[in-house]
Short mmCIF file of C-alpha atoms and ligand atoms in Angstrom, two decimals:
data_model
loop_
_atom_site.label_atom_id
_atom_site.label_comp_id
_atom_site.label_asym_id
_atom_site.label_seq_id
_atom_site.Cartn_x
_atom_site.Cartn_y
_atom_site.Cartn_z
CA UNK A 1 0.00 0.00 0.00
CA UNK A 2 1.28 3.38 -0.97
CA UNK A 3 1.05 5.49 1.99
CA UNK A 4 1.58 9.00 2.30
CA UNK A 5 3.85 10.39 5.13
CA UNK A 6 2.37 13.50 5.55
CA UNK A 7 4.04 15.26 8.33
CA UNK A 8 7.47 13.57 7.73
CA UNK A 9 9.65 15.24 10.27
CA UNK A 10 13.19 16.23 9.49
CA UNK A 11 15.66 13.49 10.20
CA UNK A 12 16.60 13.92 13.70
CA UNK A 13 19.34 11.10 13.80
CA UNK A 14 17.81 9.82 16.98
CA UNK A 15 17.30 6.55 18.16
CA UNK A 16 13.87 4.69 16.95
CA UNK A 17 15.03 2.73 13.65
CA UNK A 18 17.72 1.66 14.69
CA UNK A 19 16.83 -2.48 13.54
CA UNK A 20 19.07 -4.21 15.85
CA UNK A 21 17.85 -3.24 19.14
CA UNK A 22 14.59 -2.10 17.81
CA UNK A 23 11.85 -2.11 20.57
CA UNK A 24 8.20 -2.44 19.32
CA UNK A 25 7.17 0.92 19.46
CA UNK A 26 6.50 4.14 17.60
CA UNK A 27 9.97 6.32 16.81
CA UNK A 28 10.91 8.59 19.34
CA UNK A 29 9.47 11.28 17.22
CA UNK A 30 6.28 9.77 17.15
CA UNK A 31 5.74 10.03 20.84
CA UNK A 32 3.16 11.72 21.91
CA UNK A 33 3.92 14.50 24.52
CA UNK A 34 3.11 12.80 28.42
CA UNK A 35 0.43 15.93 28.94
CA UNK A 36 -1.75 14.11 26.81
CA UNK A 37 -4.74 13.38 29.10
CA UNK A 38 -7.10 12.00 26.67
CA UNK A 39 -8.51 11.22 23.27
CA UNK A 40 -11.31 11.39 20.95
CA UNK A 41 -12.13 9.10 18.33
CA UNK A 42 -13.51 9.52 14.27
CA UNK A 43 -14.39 6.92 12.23
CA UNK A 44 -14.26 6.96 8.24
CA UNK A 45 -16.43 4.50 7.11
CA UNK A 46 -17.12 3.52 3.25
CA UNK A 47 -17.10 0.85 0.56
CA UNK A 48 -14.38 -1.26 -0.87
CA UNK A 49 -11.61 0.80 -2.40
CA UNK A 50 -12.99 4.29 -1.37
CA UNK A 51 -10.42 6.06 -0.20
CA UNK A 52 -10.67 5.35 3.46
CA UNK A 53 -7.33 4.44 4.38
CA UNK A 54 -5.55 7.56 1.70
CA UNK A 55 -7.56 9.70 3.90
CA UNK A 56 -6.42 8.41 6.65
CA UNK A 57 -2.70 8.99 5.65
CA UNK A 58 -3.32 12.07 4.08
CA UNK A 59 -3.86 13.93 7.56
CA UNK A 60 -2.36 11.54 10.11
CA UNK A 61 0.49 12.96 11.76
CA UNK A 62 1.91 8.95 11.88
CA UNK A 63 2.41 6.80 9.06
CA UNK A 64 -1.35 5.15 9.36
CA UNK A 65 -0.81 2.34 11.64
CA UNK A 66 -3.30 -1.16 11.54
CA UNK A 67 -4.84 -3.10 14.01
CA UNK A 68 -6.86 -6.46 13.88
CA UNK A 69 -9.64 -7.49 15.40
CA UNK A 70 -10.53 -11.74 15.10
CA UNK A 71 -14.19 -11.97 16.22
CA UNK A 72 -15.91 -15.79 16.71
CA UNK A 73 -19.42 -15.36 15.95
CA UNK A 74 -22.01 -17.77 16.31
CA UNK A 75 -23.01 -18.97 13.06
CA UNK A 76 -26.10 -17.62 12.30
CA UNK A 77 -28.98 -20.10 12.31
CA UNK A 78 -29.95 -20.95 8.44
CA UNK A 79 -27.58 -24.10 8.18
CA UNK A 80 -27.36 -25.63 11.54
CA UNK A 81 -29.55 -28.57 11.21
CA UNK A 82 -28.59 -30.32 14.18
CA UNK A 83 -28.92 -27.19 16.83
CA UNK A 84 -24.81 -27.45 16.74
CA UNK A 85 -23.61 -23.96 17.06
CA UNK A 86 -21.31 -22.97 14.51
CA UNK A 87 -18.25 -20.67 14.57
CA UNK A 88 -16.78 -18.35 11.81
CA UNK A 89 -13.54 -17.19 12.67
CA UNK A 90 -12.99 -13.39 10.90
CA UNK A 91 -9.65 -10.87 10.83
CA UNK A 92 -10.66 -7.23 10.16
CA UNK A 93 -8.15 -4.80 9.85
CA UNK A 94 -8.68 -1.52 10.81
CA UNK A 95 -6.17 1.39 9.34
CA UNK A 96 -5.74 4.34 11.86
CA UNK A 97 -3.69 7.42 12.70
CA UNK A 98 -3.61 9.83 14.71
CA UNK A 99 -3.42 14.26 14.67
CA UNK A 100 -2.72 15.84 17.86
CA UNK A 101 -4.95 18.36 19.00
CA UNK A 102 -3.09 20.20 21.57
CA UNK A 103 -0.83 19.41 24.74
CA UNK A 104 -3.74 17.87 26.26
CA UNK A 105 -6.08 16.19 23.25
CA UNK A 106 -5.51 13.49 20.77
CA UNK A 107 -7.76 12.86 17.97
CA UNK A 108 -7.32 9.28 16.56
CA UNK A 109 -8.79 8.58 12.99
CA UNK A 110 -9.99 5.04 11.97
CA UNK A 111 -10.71 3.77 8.47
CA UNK A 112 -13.72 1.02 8.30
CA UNK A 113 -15.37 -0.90 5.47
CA UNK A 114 -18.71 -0.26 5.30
CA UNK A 115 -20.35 -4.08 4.13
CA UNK A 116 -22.52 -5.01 6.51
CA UNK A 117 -20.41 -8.06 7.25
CA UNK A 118 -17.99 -6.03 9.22
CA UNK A 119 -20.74 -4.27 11.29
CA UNK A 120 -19.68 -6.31 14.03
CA UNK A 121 -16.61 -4.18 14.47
CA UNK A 122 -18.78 -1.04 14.93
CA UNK A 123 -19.86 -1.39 18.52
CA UNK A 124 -16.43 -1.03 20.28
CA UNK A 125 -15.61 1.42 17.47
CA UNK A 126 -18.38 3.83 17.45
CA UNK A 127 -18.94 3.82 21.75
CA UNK A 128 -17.60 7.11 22.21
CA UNK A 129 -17.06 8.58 18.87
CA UNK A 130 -17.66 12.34 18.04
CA UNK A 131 -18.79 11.28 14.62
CA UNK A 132 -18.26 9.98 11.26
CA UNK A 133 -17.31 10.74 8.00
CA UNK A 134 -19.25 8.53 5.30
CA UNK A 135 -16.91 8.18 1.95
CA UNK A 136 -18.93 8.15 -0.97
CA UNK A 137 -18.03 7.23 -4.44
CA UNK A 138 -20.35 7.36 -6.82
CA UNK A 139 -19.73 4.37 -8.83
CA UNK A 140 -21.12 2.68 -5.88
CA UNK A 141 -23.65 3.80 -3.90
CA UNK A 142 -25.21 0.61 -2.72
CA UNK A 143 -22.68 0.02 0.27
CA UNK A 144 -23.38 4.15 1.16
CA UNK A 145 -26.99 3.27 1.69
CA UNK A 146 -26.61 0.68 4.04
CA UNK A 147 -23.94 2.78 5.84
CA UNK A 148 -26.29 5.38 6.17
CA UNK A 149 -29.28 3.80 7.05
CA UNK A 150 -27.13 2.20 10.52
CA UNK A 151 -25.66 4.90 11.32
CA UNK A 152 -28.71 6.54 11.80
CA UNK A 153 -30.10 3.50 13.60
CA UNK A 154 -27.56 4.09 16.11
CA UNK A 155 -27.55 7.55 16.32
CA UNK A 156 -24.03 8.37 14.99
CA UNK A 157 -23.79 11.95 13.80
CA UNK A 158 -22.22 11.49 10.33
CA UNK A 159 -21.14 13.66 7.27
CA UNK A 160 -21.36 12.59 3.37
CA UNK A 161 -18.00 12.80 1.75
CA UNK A 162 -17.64 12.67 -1.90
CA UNK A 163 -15.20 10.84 -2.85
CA UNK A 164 -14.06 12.39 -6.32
CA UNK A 165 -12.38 9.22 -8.65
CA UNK A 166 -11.71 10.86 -12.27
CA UNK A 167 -13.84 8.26 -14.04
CA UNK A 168 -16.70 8.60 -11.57
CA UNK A 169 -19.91 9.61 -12.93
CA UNK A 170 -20.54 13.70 -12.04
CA UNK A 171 -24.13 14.01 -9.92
CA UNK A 172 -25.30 16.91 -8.64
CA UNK A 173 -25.02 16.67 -4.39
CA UNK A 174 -29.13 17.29 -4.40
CA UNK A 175 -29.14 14.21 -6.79
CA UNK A 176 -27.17 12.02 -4.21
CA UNK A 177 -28.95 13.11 -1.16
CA UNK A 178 -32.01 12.13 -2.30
CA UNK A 179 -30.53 8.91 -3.91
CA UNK A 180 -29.08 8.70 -0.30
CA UNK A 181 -32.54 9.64 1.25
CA UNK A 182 -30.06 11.92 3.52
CA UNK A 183 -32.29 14.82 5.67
CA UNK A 184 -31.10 18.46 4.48
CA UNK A 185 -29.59 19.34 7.99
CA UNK A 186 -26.49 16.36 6.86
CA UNK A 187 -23.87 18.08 5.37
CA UNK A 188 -22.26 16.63 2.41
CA UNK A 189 -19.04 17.46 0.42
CA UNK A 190 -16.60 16.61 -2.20
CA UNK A 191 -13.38 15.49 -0.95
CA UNK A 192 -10.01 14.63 -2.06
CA UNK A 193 -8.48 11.59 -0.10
CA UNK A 194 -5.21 12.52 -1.46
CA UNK A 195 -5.03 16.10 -0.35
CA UNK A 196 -4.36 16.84 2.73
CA UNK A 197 -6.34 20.45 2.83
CA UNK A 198 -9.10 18.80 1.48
CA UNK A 199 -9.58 15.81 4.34
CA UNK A 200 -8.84 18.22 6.88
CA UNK A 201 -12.19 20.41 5.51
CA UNK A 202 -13.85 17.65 5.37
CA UNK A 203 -12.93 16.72 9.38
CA UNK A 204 -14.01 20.46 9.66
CA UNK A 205 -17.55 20.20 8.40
CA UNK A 206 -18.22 17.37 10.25
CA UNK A 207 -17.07 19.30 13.61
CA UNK A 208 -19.22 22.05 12.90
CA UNK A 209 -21.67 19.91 12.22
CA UNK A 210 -21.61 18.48 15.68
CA UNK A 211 -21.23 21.92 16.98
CA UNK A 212 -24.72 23.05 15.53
CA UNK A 213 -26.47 19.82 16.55
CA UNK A 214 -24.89 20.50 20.68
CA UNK A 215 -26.00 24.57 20.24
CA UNK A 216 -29.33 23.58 18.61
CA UNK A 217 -31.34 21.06 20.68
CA UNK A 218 -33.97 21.33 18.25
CA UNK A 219 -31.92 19.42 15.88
CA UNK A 220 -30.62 16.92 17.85
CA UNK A 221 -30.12 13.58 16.60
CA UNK A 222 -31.88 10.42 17.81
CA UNK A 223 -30.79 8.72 20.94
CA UNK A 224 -28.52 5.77 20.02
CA UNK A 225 -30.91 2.75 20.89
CA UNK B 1 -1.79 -14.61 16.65
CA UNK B 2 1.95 -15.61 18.46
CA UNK B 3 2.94 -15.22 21.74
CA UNK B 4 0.42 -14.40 23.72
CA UNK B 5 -1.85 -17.45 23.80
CA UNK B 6 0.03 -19.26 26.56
CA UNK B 7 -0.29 -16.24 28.66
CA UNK B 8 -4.56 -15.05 28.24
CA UNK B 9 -6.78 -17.80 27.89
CA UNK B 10 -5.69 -20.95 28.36
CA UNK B 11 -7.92 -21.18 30.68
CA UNK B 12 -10.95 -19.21 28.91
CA UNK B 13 -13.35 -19.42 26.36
CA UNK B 14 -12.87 -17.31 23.38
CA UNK B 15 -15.83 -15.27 24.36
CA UNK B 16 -13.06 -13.95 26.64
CA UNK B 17 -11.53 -12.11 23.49
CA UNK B 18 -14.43 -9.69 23.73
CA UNK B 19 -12.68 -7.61 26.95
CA UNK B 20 -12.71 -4.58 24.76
CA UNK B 21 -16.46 -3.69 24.07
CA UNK B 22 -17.38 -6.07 27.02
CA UNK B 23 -15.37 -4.37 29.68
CA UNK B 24 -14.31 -6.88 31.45
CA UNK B 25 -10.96 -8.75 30.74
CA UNK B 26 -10.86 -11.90 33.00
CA UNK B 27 -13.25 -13.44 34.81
CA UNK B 28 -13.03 -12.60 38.81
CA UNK B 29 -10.93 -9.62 37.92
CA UNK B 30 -12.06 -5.96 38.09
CA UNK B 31 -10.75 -4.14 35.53
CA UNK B 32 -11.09 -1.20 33.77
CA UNK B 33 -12.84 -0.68 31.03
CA UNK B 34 -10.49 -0.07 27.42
CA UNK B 35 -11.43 1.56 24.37
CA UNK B 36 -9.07 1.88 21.35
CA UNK B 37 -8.26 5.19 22.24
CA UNK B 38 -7.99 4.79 25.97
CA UNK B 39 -4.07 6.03 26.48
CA UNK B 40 -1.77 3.63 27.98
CA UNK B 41 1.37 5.15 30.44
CA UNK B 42 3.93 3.06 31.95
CA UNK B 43 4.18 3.80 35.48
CA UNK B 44 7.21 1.59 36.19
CA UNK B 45 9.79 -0.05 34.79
CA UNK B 46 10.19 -3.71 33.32
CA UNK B 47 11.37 -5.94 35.97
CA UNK B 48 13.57 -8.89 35.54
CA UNK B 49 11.46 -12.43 35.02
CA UNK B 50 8.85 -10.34 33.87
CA UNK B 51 6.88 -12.14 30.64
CA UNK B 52 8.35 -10.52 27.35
CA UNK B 53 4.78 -9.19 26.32
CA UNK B 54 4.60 -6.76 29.78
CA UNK B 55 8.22 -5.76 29.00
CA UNK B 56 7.22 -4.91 25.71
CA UNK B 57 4.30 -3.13 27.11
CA UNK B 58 6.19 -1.21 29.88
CA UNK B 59 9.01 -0.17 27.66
CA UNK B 60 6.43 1.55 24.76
CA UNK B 61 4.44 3.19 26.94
CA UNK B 62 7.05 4.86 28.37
CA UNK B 63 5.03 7.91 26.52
CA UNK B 64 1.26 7.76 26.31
CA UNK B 65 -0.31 5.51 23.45
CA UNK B 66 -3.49 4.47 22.96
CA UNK B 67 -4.71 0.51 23.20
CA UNK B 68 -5.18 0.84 19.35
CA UNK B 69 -1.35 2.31 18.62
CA UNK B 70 -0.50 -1.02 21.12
CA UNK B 71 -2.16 -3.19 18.89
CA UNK B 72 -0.41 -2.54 15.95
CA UNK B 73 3.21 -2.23 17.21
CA UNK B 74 2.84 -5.29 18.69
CA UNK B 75 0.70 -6.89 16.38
CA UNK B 76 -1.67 -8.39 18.23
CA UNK B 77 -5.41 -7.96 18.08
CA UNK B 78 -6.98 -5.18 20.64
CA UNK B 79 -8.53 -7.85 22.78
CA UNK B 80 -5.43 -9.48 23.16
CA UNK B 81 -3.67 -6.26 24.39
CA UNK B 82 -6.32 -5.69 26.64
CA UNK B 83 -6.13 -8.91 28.57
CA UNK B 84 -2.19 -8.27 28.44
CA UNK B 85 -2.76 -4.87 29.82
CA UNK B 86 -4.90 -6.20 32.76
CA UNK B 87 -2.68 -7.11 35.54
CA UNK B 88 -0.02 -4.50 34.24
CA UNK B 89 -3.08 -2.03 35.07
CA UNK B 90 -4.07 -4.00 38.33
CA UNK B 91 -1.03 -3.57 39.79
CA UNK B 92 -0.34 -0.26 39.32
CA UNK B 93 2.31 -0.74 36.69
CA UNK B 94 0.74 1.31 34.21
CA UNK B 95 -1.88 3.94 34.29
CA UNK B 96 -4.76 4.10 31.91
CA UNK B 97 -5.98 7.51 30.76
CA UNK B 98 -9.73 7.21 29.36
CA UNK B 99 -11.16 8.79 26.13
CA UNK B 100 -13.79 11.58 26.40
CA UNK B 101 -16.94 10.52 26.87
CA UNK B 102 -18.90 11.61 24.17
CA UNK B 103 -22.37 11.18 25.62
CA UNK B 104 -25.13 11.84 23.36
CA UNK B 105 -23.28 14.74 22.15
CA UNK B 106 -19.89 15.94 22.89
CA UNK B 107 -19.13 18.52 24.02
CA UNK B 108 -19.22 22.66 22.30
CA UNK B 109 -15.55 23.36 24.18
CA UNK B 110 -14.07 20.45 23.16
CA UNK B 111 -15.61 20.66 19.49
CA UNK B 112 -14.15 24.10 19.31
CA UNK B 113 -10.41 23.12 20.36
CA UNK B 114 -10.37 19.80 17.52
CA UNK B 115 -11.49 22.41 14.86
CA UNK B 116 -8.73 24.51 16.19
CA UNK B 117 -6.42 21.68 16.46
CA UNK B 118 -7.55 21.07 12.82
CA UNK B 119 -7.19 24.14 11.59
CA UNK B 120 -3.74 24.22 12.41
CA UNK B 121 -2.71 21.04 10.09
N1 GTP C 301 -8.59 10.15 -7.91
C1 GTP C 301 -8.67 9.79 -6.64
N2 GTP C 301 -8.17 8.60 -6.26
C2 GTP C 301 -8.27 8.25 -4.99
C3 GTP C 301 -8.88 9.08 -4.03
N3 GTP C 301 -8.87 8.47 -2.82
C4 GTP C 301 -8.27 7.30 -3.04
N4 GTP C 301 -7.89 7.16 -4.31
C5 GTP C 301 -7.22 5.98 -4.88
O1 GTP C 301 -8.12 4.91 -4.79
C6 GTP C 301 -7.45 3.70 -4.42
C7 GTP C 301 -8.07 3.10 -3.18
O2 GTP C 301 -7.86 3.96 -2.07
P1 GTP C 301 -7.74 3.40 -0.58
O3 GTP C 301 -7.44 4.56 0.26
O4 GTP C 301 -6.83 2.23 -0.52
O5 GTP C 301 -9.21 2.92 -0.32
P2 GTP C 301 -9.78 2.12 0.94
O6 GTP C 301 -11.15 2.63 1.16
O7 GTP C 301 -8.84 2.19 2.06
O8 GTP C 301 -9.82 0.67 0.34
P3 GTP C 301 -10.02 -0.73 1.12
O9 GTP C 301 -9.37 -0.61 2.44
O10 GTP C 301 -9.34 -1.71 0.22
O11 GTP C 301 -11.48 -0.95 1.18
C8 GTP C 301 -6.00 4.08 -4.24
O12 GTP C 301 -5.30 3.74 -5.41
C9 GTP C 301 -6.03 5.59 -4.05
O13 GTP C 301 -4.85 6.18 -4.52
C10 GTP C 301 -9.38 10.35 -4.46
O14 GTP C 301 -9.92 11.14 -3.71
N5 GTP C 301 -9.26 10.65 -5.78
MG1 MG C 302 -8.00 0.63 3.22
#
């Protein structure tokens, strides 16, 4: 995967990849400073091949990191004949990063698919989160729609990102919020994974966003169920 | 996953991995609850006999870093981590920092310093 470093630091010359007695860890410039009292949370969730994890990279102030997550589920009921309960085993990976608020505040930035069959990842992910950013691309608005539709089921305060691909067909936003069945009060807007200015504005509209809905009561969201 | 089987859950079912959303890490033990982006700090140093993974753990935490940053360094799912991070946390070893609570809604102060944190990228 091509990532983009986009803060890369000068060379400092100090210790952190040095292989032999490399300690698992981020390098020493990575650290973040010991004020830091607490973090907040993001998620980017969106189809296969949508940009997620570029926009991850293209604001994180660490070369996007990834975690896993294995997750037994029961097998759901259709083929157990015999009442046996079945177990699928499945590995999600989950691209992050990071971009330091102040002294104090971390905000962390995680990439998701959207397919429903990695819901199961949302609960820990989305307990806690200011919001979401739902990337769009407009070759394929099928997995949007579900993405949509649950986030709003669980009361997730979420912005419409367009992702813009060259060969993507052109629609008007009015035409994709109603294709979206998306109320007028969600912001949407066209984004660049790649650029760094542009996923930053993007992170901005969706704090306003949540700013409006905490000054204005009247349009506050559902409570999560 | 290597290296940290023998340690977690011999003993447990693999409904055990869960320790993450569930709260809860081993059974019996109190423990407090993790989130990705709850921040991990070392309080202490590694001591000698000490299993590698706590080591590990002691040593990277050295500055805060979140259960999710963890995960990936070490490579090792989050639910793993978390039942690693248990008695390192019981003890007093390290110190866990919790994320914001964003109730319903977070918070307009907070709001307004990530935009200004953001508008400073
Ligand atoms: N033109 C254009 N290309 C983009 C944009 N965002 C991403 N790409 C390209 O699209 C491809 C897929 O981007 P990724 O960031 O890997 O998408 P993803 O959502 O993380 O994909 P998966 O994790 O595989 O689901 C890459 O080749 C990117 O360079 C964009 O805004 N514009
Ligand atoms: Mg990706």
């Amino acid at each position: 995967m091509d990532y983009r470093i986009s803060d890369q630091l000068p060379g400092t010359g100090m210790p952190g990849d040095r292989p032999g007695d490399r300690v698992p860890g981020p390098r020493s410039e990575d650290a973040l400073p010991a004020s830091t009292t607490s973090a907040v949370k993001v998620v980017i969730v969106g189809g296969f091949g949508v940009g997620k994890t570029t926009l991850v990279g293209s604001v994180s102030e660490i070369r996007p990191l990834t975690t896993e997550e294995t997750m037994t589920q029961a097998g759901v009921g259709v083929d157990d004949i015999a009442g046996v309960e079945r177990k699928t085993e499945t590995t999600v990976a989950m691209d992050f990063g990071r971009i330091s608020i102040n002294e104090q505040l971390v905000l962390y930035l995680f990439g998701t698919p959207g397919q429903e069959r990695f819901w199961f990842l949302w609960n820990g992910l989305f307990e806690g989160a200011l919001g979401a950013l739902v990337l769009i691309d407009t070759r394929r608005l099928e997995v949007s729609f579900d993405v949509v539709g649950r986030l709003e089921d669980r009361g997730v305060p979420f912005v419409v990102v367009v992702n813009a691909f060259p060969e993507a067909p052109v629609h008007p936003m009015e035409d994709l919020r109603t294709a979206l069945d998306l109320p007028e009060s969600v912001p949407m807007v066209d984004c660049d994974a790649r650029d760094r200015g542009s996923c930053r504005d993007a992170l901005l509209t969706l704090m306003r966003y949540l700013h409006t809905l905490t000054t204005a009561p009247a349009n506050a969201i559902p409570e999560p169920q | 996953m290597s290296g940290a089987e023998e340690e977690g859950w011999d003993e447990g079912a693999p409904e055990r991995l869960y320790v993450v959303t569930g709260g809860r890490s081993r059974a019996g033990t109190e423990s407090v609850r993790l989130d990705l982006v709850t921040l991990i700090v070392s309080r202490d140093v590694p001591q000698p006999g000490m299993p590698p993974e706590q080591t590990a753990l002691l040593r990277m935490c050295h500055y805060p870093l979140s259960v999710a940053e963890i995960s990936a360094y070490l490579v090792l799912p989050v639910s793993t981590v978390a039942v690693l991070l248990t008695d390192l946390l019981a003890d007093g070893r390290m110190e866990a920092r919790a994320p914001i609570p964003a109730a319903a809604l977070p918070d307009a102060e907070l709001l307004k310093a990530v935009m200004h944190g953001l508008q400073n990228l």
